[in-house]
Amino acid sequence: MDGNLVEDAPKSTFTADEEKHIFSHPFFAKSAEEMEGNPAYEALRTLKYESEDPNANAESFKEEGNYYVKEKDYEKAVSAYTGGILAKPTDKKLLAILYTNRGIANGLRKNHGSCVKDCKWAIKQDPSHLKAYIQAAKSLLILKKPTEATEMCEAGLKVAPTNEVLAELKAKAFALAETKAAEESKNVSAVKESQAKLSTVFQQLAARGIRVDFDLPPVGLPDHAGVEISFDHMNLIHWPVLFMYPEFSQTDFVQDAAEYLTIRECLKHVLNPNDPPPWDKDKAYTTSEDEIEVYFEDTKVAKQMVEVPISRTITELTRCPGFSVRRDLVIVLFVVSKLSKNFHKKWIENLRG
């Protein structure tokens, strides 16, 4: 007799992949959560609503959607309510509830545009469904659309003239409309003031013979930089100046460069030989006229880079033939170091064509 008291277990006739497929069936699941997303499970779940009565099917989907809203799973709630709508219930009031509930779920997902659309569909199905008017008005207020919100509230108040919620929402819409109107008026005034100020600046620059090139795009400084040309009490210009270092694709910015300052004095604000920028490892960029060259771009006359001595003042720079500023009134200067021999050689070769 064989000494083994336990018989050998029969070997499976299925492959590992076949066993995995079999045991993934909902029959073997320990919980519903375990089967979320499983095609077989989803098919089984759908079967519970396959009644011959479309209203019963839609009601089941509605209850499922309500459950998911309570669980704060708004995406699944939207899917459930959609299932109810697609069940094509003949009960218009039920269909209106489904649309409204889907709208609420969309609103909870911060998809207020879809919420408004769903509520409007709900009203078409059942014009007496107040919840749709209320929810649509709330979303329209969030979307900052006071006129549409007011219209929605007024439509709802025709159905229920004494409804306090709609009356309160209408008051909020009216207040929002006034606030928006005040902001728009303020913005229009600010734009007009800015345009008038800019027009005066352009006239002053033209009187001094400084050309503004409106064909070129602005430098594109961030709006929050708050940088602009200004005039002091002696009517001297204070320019914003952008220094560009083409060798390293780096920039420096001087917000307020008085026109009587030299280019060297402006550069001293951004180039310190004792504390060179991290990209200037060789300390090649100084404020020495023997070591540095500065250029501006002539886009009209010579149509090339024009060198200007750094001993020149900003006023003298603006009087150079071919000099211009872009329409955002920022002076742009290109800085090249003679100590960077390889780059400087290429730069000069490019200038000569």
mmCIF file with all atom_site columns, N, CA and C in Angstrom, residues 212-214 216-218 324-330:
data_model
loop_
_atom_site.group_PDB
_atom_site.id
_atom_site.type_symbol
_atom_site.label_atom_id
_atom_site.label_alt_id
_atom_site.label_comp_id
_atom_site.label_asym_id
_atom_site.label_entity_id
_atom_site.label_seq_id
_atom_site.pdbx_PDB_ins_code
_atom_site.Cartn_x
_atom_site.Cartn_y
_atom_site.Cartn_z
_atom_site.occupancy
_atom_site.B_iso_or_equiv
_atom_site.pdbx_formal_charge
_atom_site.auth_seq_id
_atom_site.auth_comp_id
_atom_site.auth_asym_id
_atom_site.auth_atom_id
_atom_site.pdbx_PDB_model_num
ATOM 1  N N  . VAL A 1 212 ? 8.857  105.771 -33.163 1.00 0.00 ? 212 VAL A N  1
ATOM 2  C CA . VAL A 1 212 ? 8.223  104.563 -32.614 1.00 0.00 ? 212 VAL A CA 1
ATOM 3  C C  . VAL A 1 212 ? 7.860  103.649 -33.777 1.00 0.00 ? 212 VAL A C  1
ATOM 4  N N  . ASP A 1 213 ? 8.376  102.429 -33.736 1.00 0.00 ? 213 ASP A N  1
ATOM 5  C CA . ASP A 1 213 ? 8.110  101.467 -34.815 1.00 0.00 ? 213 ASP A CA 1
ATOM 6  C C  . ASP A 1 213 ? 6.870  100.640 -34.452 1.00 0.00 ? 213 ASP A C  1
ATOM 7  N N  . PHE A 1 214 ? 5.746  100.988 -35.071 1.00 0.00 ? 214 PHE A N  1
ATOM 8  C CA . PHE A 1 214 ? 4.493  100.292 -34.777 1.00 0.00 ? 214 PHE A CA 1
ATOM 9  C C  . PHE A 1 214 ? 4.366  98.982  -35.556 1.00 0.00 ? 214 PHE A C  1
ATOM 10 N N  . LEU A 1 216 ? 6.662  96.542  -35.601 1.00 0.00 ? 216 LEU A N  1
ATOM 11 C CA . LEU A 1 216 ? 7.235  95.437  -34.827 1.00 0.00 ? 216 LEU A CA 1
ATOM 12 C C  . LEU A 1 216 ? 6.362  95.113  -33.623 1.00 0.00 ? 216 LEU A C  1
ATOM 13 N N  . PRO A 1 217 ? 6.303  93.845  -33.236 1.00 0.00 ? 217 PRO A N  1
ATOM 14 C CA . PRO A 1 217 ? 5.516  93.474  -32.049 1.00 0.00 ? 217 PRO A CA 1
ATOM 15 C C  . PRO A 1 217 ? 6.187  94.016  -30.794 1.00 0.00 ? 217 PRO A C  1
ATOM 16 N N  . PRO A 1 218 ? 5.426  94.197  -29.716 1.00 0.00 ? 218 PRO A N  1
ATOM 17 C CA . PRO A 1 218 ? 6.026  94.674  -28.465 1.00 0.00 ? 218 PRO A CA 1
ATOM 18 C C  . PRO A 1 218 ? 7.001  93.652  -27.901 1.00 0.00 ? 218 PRO A C  1
ATOM 19 N N  . SER A 1 324 ? 14.950 103.333 -33.055 1.00 0.00 ? 324 SER A N  1
ATOM 20 C CA . SER A 1 324 ? 13.514 103.386 -32.803 1.00 0.00 ? 324 SER A CA 1
ATOM 21 C C  . SER A 1 324 ? 13.187 102.531 -31.595 1.00 0.00 ? 324 SER A C  1
ATOM 22 N N  . VAL A 1 325 ? 12.015 102.760 -31.036 1.00 0.00 ? 325 VAL A N  1
ATOM 23 C CA . VAL A 1 325 ? 11.517 101.890 -29.972 1.00 0.00 ? 325 VAL A CA 1
ATOM 24 C C  . VAL A 1 325 ? 10.231 101.235 -30.457 1.00 0.00 ? 325 VAL A C  1
ATOM 25 N N  . ARG A 1 326 ? 9.940  100.091 -29.893 1.00 0.00 ? 326 ARG A N  1
ATOM 26 C CA . ARG A 1 326 ? 8.689  99.410  -30.245 1.00 0.00 ? 326 ARG A CA 1
ATOM 27 C C  . ARG A 1 326 ? 7.523  100.093 -29.550 1.00 0.00 ? 326 ARG A C  1
ATOM 28 N N  . ARG A 1 327 ? 6.311  99.673  -29.903 1.00 0.00 ? 327 ARG A N  1
ATOM 29 C CA . ARG A 1 327 ? 5.140  100.404 -29.419 1.00 0.00 ? 327 ARG A CA 1
ATOM 30 C C  . ARG A 1 327 ? 4.905  100.288 -27.919 1.00 0.00 ? 327 ARG A C  1
ATOM 31 N N  . ASP A 1 328 ? 5.583  99.332  -27.248 1.00 0.00 ? 328 ASP A N  1
ATOM 32 C CA . ASP A 1 328 ? 5.457  99.301  -25.793 1.00 0.00 ? 328 ASP A CA 1
ATOM 33 C C  . ASP A 1 328 ? 6.492  100.200 -25.123 1.00 0.00 ? 328 ASP A C  1
ATOM 34 N N  . LEU A 1 329 ? 7.275  100.937 -25.951 1.00 0.00 ? 329 LEU A N  1
ATOM 35 C CA . LEU A 1 329 ? 8.189  101.983 -25.492 1.00 0.00 ? 329 LEU A CA 1
ATOM 36 C C  . LEU A 1 329 ? 9.259  101.457 -24.531 1.00 0.00 ? 329 LEU A C  1
ATOM 37 N N  . VAL A 1 330 ? 9.824  100.314 -24.871 1.00 0.00 ? 330 VAL A N  1
ATOM 38 C CA . VAL A 1 330 ? 10.949 99.744  -24.131 1.00 0.00 ? 330 VAL A CA 1
ATOM 39 C C  . VAL A 1 330 ? 12.175 99.790  -25.037 1.00 0.00 ? 330 VAL A C  1
#
